[in-house]
CSV table of C-alpha atoms in Angstrom, one decimal:
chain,number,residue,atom,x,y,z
A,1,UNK,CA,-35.1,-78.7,5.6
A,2,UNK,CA,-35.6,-76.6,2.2
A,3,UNK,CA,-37.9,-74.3,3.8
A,4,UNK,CA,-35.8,-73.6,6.9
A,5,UNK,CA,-32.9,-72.5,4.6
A,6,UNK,CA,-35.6,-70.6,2.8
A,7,UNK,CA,-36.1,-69.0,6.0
A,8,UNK,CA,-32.6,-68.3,6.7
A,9,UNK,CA,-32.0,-66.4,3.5
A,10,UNK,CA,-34.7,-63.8,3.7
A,11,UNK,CA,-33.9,-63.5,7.4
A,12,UNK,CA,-30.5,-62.4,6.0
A,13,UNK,CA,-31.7,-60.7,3.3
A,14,UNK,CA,-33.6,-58.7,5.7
A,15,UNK,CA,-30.5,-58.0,7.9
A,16,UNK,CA,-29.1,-56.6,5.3
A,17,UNK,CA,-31.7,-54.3,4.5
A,18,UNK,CA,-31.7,-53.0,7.8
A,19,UNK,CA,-28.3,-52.6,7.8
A,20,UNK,CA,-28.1,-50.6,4.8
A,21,UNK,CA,-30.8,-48.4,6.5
A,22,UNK,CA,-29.2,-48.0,9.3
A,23,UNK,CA,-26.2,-46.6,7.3
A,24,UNK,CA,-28.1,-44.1,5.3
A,25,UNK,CA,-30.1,-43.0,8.7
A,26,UNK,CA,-26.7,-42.1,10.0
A,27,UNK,CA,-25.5,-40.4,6.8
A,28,UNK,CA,-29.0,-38.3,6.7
A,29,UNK,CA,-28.9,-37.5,10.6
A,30,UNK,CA,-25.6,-36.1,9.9
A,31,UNK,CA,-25.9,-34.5,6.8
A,32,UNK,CA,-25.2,-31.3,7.9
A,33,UNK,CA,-21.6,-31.8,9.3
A,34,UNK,CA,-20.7,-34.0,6.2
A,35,UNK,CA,-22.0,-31.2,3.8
A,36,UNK,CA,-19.9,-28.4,6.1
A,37,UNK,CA,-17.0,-30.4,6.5
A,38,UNK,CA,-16.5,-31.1,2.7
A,39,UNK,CA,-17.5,-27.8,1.8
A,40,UNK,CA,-14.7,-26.5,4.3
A,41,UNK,CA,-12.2,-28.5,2.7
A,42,UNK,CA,-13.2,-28.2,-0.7
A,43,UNK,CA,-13.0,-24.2,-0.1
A,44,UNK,CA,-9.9,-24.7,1.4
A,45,UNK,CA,-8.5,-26.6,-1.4
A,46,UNK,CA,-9.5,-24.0,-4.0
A,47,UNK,CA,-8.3,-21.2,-2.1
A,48,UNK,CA,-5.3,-23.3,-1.7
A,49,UNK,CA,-5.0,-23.5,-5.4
A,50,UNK,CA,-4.6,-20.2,-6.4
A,51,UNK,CA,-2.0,-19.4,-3.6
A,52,UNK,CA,0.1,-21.9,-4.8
A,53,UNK,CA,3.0,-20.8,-7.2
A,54,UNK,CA,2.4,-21.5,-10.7
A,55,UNK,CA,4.5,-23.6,-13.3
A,56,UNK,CA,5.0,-23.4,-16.9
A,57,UNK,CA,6.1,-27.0,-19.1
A,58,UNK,CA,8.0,-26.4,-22.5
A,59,UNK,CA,8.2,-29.8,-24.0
A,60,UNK,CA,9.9,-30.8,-26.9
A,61,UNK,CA,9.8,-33.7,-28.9
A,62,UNK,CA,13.3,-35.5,-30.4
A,63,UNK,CA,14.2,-39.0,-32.8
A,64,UNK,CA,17.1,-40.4,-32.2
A,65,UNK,CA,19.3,-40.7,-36.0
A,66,UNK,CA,21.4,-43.4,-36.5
A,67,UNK,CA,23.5,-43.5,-40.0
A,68,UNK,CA,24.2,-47.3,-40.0
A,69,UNK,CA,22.2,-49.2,-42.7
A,70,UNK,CA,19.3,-51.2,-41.5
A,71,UNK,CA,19.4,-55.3,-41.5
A,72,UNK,CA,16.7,-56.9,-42.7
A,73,UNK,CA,15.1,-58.0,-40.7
A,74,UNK,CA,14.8,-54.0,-39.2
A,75,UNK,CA,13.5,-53.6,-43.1
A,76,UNK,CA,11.1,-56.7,-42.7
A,77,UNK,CA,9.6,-55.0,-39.4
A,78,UNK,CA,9.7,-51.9,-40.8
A,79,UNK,CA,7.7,-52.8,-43.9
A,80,UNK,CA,5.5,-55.2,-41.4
A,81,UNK,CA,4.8,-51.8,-39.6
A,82,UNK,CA,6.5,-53.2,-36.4
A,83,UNK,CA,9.0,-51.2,-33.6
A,84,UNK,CA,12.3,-50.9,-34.8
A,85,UNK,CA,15.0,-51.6,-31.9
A,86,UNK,CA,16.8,-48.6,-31.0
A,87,UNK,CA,16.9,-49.0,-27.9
A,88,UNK,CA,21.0,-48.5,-27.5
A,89,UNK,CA,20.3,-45.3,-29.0
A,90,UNK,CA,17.4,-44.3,-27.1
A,91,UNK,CA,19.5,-45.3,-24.1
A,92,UNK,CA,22.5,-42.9,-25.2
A,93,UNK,CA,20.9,-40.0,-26.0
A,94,UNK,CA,18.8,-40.4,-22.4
A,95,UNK,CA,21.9,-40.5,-20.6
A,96,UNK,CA,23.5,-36.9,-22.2
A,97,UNK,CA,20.2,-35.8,-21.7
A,98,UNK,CA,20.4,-36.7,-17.9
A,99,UNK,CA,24.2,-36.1,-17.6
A,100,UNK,CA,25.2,-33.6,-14.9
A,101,UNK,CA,27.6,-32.0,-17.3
A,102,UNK,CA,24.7,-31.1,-19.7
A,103,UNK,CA,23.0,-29.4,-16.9
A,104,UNK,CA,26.0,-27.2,-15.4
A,105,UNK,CA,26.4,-26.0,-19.3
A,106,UNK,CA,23.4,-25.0,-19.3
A,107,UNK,CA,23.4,-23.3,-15.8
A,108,UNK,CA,26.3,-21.2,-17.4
A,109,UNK,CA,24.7,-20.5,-20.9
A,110,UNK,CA,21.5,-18.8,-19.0
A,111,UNK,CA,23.5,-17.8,-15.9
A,112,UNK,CA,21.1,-19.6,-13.6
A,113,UNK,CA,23.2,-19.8,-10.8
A,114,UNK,CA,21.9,-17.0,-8.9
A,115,UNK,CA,18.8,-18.0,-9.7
A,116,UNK,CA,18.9,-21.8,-8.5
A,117,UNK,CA,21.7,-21.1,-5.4
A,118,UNK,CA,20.2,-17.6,-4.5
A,119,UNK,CA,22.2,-15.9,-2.2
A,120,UNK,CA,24.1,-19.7,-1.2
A,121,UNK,CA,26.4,-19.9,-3.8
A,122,UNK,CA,29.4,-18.8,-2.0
A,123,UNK,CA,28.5,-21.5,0.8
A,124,UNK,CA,29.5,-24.0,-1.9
A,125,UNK,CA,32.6,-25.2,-3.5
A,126,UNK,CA,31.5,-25.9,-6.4
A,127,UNK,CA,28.6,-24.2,-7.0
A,128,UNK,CA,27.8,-24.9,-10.5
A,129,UNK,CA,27.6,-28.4,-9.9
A,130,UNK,CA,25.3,-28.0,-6.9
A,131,UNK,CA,22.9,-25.6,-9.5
A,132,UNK,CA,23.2,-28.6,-11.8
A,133,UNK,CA,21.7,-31.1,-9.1
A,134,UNK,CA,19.0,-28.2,-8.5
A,135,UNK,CA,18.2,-27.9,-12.3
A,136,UNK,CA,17.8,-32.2,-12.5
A,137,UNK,CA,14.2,-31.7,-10.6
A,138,UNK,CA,12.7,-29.1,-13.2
A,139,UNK,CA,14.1,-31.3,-16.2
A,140,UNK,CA,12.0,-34.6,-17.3
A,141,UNK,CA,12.8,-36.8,-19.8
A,142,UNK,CA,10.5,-39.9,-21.2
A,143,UNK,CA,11.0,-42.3,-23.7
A,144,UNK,CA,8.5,-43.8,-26.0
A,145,UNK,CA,10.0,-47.2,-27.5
A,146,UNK,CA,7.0,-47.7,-29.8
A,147,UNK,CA,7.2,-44.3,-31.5
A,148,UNK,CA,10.9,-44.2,-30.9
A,149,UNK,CA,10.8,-40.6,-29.8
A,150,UNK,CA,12.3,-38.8,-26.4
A,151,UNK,CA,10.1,-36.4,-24.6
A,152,UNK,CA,12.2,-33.5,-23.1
A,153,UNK,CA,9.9,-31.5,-20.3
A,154,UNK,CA,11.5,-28.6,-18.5
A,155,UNK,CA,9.0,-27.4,-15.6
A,156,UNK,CA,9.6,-23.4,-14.9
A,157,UNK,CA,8.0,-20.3,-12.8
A,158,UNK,CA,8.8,-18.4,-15.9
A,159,UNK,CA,7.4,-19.3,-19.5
A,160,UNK,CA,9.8,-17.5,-21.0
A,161,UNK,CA,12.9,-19.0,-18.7
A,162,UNK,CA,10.9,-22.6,-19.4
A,163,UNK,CA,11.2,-22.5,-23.1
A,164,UNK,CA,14.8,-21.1,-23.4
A,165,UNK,CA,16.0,-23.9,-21.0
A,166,UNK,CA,14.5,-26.3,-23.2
A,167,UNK,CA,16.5,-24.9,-26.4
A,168,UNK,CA,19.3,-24.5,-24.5
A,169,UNK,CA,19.4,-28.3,-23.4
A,170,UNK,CA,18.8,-29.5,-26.8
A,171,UNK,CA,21.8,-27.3,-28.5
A,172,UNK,CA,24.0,-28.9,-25.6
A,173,UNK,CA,22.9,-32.3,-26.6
A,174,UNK,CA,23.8,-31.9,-29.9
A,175,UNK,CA,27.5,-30.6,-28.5
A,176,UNK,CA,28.2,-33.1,-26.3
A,177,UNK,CA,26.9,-36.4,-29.1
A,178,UNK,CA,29.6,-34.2,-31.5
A,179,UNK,CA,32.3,-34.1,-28.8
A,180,UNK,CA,32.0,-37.9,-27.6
A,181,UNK,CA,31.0,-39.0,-31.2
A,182,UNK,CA,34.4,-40.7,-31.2
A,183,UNK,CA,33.7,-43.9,-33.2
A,184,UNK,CA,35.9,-47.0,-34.1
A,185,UNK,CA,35.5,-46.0,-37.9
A,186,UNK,CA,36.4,-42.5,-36.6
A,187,UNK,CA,39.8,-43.7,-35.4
A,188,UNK,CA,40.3,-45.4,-38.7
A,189,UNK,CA,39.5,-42.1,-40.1
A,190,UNK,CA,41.9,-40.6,-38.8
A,191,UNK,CA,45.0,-42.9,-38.7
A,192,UNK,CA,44.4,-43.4,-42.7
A,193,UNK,CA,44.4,-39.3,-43.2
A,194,UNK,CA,47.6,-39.1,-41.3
A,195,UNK,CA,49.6,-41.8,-43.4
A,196,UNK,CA,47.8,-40.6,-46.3
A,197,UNK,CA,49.3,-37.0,-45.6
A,198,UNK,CA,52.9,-38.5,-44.7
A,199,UNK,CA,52.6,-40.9,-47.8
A,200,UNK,CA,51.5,-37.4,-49.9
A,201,UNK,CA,54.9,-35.8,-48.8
A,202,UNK,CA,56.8,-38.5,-49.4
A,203,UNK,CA,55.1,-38.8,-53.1
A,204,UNK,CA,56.4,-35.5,-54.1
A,205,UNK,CA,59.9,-35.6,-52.4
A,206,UNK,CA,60.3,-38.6,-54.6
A,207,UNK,CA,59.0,-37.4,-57.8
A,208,UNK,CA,61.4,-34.1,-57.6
A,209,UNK,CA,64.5,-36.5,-57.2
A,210,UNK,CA,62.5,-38.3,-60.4
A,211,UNK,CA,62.5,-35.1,-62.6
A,212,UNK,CA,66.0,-34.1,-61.6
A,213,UNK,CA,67.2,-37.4,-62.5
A,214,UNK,CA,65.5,-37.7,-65.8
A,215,UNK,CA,67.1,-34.6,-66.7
A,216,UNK,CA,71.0,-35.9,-65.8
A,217,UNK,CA,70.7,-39.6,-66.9
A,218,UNK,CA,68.1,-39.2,-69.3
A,219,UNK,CA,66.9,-42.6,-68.3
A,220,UNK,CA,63.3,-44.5,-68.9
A,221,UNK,CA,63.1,-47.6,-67.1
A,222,UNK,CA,60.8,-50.3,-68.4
A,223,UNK,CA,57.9,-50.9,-66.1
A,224,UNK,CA,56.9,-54.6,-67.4
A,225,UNK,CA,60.5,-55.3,-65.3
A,226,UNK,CA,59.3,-54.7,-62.1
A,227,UNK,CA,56.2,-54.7,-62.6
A,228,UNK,CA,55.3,-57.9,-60.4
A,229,UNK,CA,57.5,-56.5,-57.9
A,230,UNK,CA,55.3,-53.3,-57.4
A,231,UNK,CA,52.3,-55.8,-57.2
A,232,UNK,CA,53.9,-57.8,-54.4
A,233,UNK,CA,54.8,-54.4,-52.6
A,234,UNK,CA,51.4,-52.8,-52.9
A,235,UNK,CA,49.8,-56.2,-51.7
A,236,UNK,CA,52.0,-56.4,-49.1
A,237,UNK,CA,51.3,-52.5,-48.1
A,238,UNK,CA,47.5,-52.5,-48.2
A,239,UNK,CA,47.5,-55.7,-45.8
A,240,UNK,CA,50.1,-53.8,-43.8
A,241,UNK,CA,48.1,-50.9,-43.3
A,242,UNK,CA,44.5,-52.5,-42.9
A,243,UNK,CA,46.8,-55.0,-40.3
A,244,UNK,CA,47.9,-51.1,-38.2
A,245,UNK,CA,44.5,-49.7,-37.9
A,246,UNK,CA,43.1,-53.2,-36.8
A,247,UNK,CA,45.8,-53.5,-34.2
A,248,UNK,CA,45.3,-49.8,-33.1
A,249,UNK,CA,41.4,-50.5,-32.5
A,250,UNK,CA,42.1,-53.8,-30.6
A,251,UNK,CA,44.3,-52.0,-28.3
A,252,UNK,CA,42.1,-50.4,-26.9
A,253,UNK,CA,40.0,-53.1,-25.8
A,254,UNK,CA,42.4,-55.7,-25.6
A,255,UNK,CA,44.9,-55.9,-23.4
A,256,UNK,CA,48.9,-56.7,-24.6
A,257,UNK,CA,48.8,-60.4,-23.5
A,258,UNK,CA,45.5,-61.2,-25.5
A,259,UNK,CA,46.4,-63.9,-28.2
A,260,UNK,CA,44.6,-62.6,-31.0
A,261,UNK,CA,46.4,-59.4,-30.8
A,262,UNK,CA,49.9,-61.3,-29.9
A,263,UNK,CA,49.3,-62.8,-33.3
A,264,UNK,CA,48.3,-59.2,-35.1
A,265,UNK,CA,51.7,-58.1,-34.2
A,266,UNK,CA,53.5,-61.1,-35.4
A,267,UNK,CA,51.4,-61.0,-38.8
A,268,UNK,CA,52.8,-57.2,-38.9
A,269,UNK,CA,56.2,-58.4,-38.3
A,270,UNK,CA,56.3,-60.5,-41.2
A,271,UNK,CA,54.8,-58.6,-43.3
A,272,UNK,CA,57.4,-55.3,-41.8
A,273,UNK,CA,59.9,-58.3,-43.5
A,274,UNK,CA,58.9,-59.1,-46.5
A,275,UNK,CA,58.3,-55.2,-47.2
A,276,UNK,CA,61.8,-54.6,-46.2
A,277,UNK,CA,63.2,-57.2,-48.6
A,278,UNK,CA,61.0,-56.1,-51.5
A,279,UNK,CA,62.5,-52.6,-50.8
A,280,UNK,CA,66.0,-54.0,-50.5
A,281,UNK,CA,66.6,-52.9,-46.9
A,282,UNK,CA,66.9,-55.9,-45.8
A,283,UNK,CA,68.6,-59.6,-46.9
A,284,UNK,CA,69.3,-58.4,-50.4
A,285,UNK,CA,70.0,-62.1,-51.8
A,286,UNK,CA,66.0,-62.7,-51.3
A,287,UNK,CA,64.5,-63.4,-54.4
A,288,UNK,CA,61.8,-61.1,-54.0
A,289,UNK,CA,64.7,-58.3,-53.3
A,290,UNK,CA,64.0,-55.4,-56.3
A,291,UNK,CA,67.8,-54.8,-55.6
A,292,UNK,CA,68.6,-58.1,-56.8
A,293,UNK,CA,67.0,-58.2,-59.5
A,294,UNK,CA,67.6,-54.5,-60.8
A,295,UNK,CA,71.0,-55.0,-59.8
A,296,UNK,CA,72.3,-53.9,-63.3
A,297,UNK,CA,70.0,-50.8,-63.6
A,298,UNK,CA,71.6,-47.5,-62.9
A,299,UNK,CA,70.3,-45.1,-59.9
A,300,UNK,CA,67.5,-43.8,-62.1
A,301,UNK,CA,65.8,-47.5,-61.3
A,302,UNK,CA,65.4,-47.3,-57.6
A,303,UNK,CA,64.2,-43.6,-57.7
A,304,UNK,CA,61.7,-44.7,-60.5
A,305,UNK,CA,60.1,-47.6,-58.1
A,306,UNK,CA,60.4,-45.3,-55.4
A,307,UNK,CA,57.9,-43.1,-56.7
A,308,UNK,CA,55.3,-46.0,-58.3
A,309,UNK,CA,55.8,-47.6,-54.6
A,310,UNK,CA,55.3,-44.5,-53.2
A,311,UNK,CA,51.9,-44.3,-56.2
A,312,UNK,CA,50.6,-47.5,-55.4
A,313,UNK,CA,50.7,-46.5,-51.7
A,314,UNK,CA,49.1,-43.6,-52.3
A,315,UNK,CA,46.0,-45.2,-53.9
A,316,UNK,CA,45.9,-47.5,-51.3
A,317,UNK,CA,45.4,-45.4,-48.5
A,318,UNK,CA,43.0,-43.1,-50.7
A,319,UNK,CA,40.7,-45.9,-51.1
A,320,UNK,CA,40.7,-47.3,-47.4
A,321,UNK,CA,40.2,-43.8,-45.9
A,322,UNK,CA,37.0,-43.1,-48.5
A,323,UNK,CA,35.5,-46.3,-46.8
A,324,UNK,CA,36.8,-45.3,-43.3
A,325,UNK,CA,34.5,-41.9,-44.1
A,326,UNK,CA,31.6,-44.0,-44.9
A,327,UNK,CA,31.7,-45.9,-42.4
A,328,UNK,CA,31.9,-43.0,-40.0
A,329,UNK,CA,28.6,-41.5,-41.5
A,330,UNK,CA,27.5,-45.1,-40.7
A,331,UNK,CA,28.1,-45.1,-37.0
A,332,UNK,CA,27.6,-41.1,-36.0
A,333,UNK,CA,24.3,-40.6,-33.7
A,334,UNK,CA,22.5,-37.2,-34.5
A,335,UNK,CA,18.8,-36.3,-33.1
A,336,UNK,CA,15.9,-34.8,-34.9
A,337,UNK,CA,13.7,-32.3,-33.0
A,338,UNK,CA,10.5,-33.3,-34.4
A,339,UNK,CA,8.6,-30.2,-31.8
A,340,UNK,CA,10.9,-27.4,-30.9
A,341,UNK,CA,10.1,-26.2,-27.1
A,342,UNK,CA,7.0,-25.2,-26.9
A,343,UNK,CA,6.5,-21.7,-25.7
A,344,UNK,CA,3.8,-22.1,-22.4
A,345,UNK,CA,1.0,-19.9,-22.6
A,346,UNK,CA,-0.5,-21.6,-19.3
A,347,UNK,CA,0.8,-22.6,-16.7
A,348,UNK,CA,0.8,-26.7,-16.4
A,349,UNK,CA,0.7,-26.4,-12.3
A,350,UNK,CA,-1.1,-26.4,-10.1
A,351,UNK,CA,-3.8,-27.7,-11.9
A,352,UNK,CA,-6.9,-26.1,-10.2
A,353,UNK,CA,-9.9,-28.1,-11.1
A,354,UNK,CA,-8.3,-31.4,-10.3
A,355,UNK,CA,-7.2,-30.0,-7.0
A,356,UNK,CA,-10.7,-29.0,-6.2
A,357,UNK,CA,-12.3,-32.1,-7.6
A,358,UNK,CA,-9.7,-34.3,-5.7
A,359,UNK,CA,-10.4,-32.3,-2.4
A,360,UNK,CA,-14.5,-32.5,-3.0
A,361,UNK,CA,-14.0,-36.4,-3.1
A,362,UNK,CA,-11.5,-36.5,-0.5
A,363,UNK,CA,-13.1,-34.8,2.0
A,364,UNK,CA,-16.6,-36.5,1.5
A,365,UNK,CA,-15.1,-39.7,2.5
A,366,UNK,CA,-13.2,-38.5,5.3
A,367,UNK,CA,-16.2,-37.2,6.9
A,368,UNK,CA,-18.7,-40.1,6.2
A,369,UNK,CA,-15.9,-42.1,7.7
A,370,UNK,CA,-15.9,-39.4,10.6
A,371,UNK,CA,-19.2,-39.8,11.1
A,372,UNK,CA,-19.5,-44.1,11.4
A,373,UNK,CA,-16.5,-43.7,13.6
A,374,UNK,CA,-18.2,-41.3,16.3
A,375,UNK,CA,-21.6,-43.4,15.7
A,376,UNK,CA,-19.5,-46.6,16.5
A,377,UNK,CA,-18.2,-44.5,19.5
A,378,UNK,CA,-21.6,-43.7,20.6
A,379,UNK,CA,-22.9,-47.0,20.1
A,380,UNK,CA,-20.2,-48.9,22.4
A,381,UNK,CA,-20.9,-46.4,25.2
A,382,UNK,CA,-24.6,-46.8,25.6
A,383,UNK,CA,-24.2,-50.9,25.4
A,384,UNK,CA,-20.8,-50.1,28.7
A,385,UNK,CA,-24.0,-48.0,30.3
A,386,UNK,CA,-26.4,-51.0,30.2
């Protein structure tokens, strides 16, 4: 039994051989048409290769910047040499990059639109944005999330053209994170500059009535007196105010019915209460009413607090819009070009050599395959004939 299986196997074995032969005999009997055939293509391919128009790359190499202060555990990877997740950054910055309305500024910064549309611009209604969708295939952008860089690749007949495209994409990108760089601590900015402003003109309306005053009633008014008064009013202020810009950034994510900013506005009424009572405008008979208790004073006293209200206020908002500034610098986005566009001396396409070496290969198989086909042909006739 062993030694008919022994058998088998080199009778196999010996198939094998013979087929192998077989293949090589047709290869060798044929040599002639496989060498023409890939030598036709191969010429083809090479002559093909130099016909073809050529392509310049400018690439350019950017970091995303954020401002906010890193946790710790970003520090812990950091100092572990591990990624850092920026990936919301990355994701932004990719998006302007790819935007439509990047493209069409730059269209009109390098007037490409003759260029891109030729001589079919006035075929179409808007033909800057149909140059934009043209400029999206010469314009490639890749992200590397280890290094936590963005590739920018703009592919051009023209070096020159290549590497001012590039530059000109980059100074857009920069315009465009500037323009929509419109942040929650930016609003916060900008609503405590405004009431620090009115509060400003207020302050010196108040201290001219003071001085005028002091020179007709020749009056000093003793600040220990009200002084728990102006406490309770600045308290009452600086919760006011940090209670406004709160309610101005839910707003706009909130809508009116949502109970956490139903009860915003009813904490802002109160406190609109207790203010107007401190400030006597209100329920005079309160006890914390400064009319009340100042009752006996002469005019000079209300202008007086007016102005240390108006002081305390003042500070207040001073202080709240120097955090609302550093917590701007926090959230703004900027880039880094760590390589400028590269200026392309040669051209990236075609690429010659891999053309030829691609069509070499290529064709060599195609005609040993060729050749077993007609053999197999040939083969299935002459067993029909018999």
């Amino acid at each position: 039994m062993e030694e008919k299986n022994i058998n088998t196997q080199q009778y196999n074995c010996n198939e094998d051989e013979i087929d192998l032969f077989q293949l090589w005999d047709t290869i060798w009997s044929n040599r002639k048409f496989i060498a023409g055939f890939t030598g036709l293509i191969t010429v083809l391919a090479a002559i093909l290769s130099f016909v073809l128009p050529k392509t310049y790359t400018s690439e350019a190499v950017l970091v995303p910047v954020s401002g906010s202060s890193k946790s710790g555990l970003s520090s812990i990877a950091a100092m572990a040499g591990l990624p850092i997740q920026t990936d919301q950054n990355q994701a932004n910055i990719k998006a302007v990059l790819e935007s439509l309305s990047l493209r069409e500024k730059v269209v009109k910064d390098l007037n490409l639109l003759d260029e891109l549309l030729k001589d079919k611009k006035s075929q179409h209604k808007y033909p800057y944005q149909v140059a934009a969708e043209q400029l999206k295939n010469s314009i490639k952008v890749n992200v590397d999330n280890k290094d936590n860089t963005i590739k920018v690749s703009v592919d051009w007949k023209n070096p020159d053209m290549a590497q001012k495209i590039n530059q000109s994409v980059i100074e857009n990108l920069r315009k465009i994170l500037n323009e929509k760089a419109f942040t929650v601590a930016k609003m916060n900015r900008i609503f405590y500059e405004n009431q620090l402003e009115e509060t400003k003109n207020q302050l010196k309306q108040a201290m001219e009535q003071l001085n005028n005053l002091q020179k007709e009633k020749q009056v000093i008014l003793p600040e220990n007196q009200i002084q728990s008064q102006i406490k309770l009013y600045a308290d009452l202020i600086a919760e006011k105010l940090q209670l406004e810009a709160k309610i101005k950034t839910m707003s706009t994510v909130l809508t009116p019915d949502h109970p956490e900013l139903k009860s915003a506005y009813n904490r802002l009424a109160f406190l609109n209460q207790k203010i107007a009572e401190v400030e006597g405008k209100v329920n005079t008979q309160s006890p914390l009413s400064v009319e009340k208790t100042l009752s006996a004073i002469p005019e000079y006293t209300s202008v007086y607090l007016k102005v240390q209200q108006l002081k305390a206020k003042y500070e207040i908002i001073a202080k709240l819009l120097e955090q609302a500034r550093i917590d701007e610098m926090k959230e703004n986005l900027y880039i880094e070009v760590i390589d400028y566009p590269t200026y392309p001396e040669k051209p990236s396409k075609p690429k010659k050599k891999l053309i030829v070496a691609v069509s070499f290969v290529s064709a060599l198989f195609l005609a040993i395959f060729i050749v077993f086909v007609k053999e197999a042909i040939k083969k299935r006739k002459e067993e029909k004939s018999l």
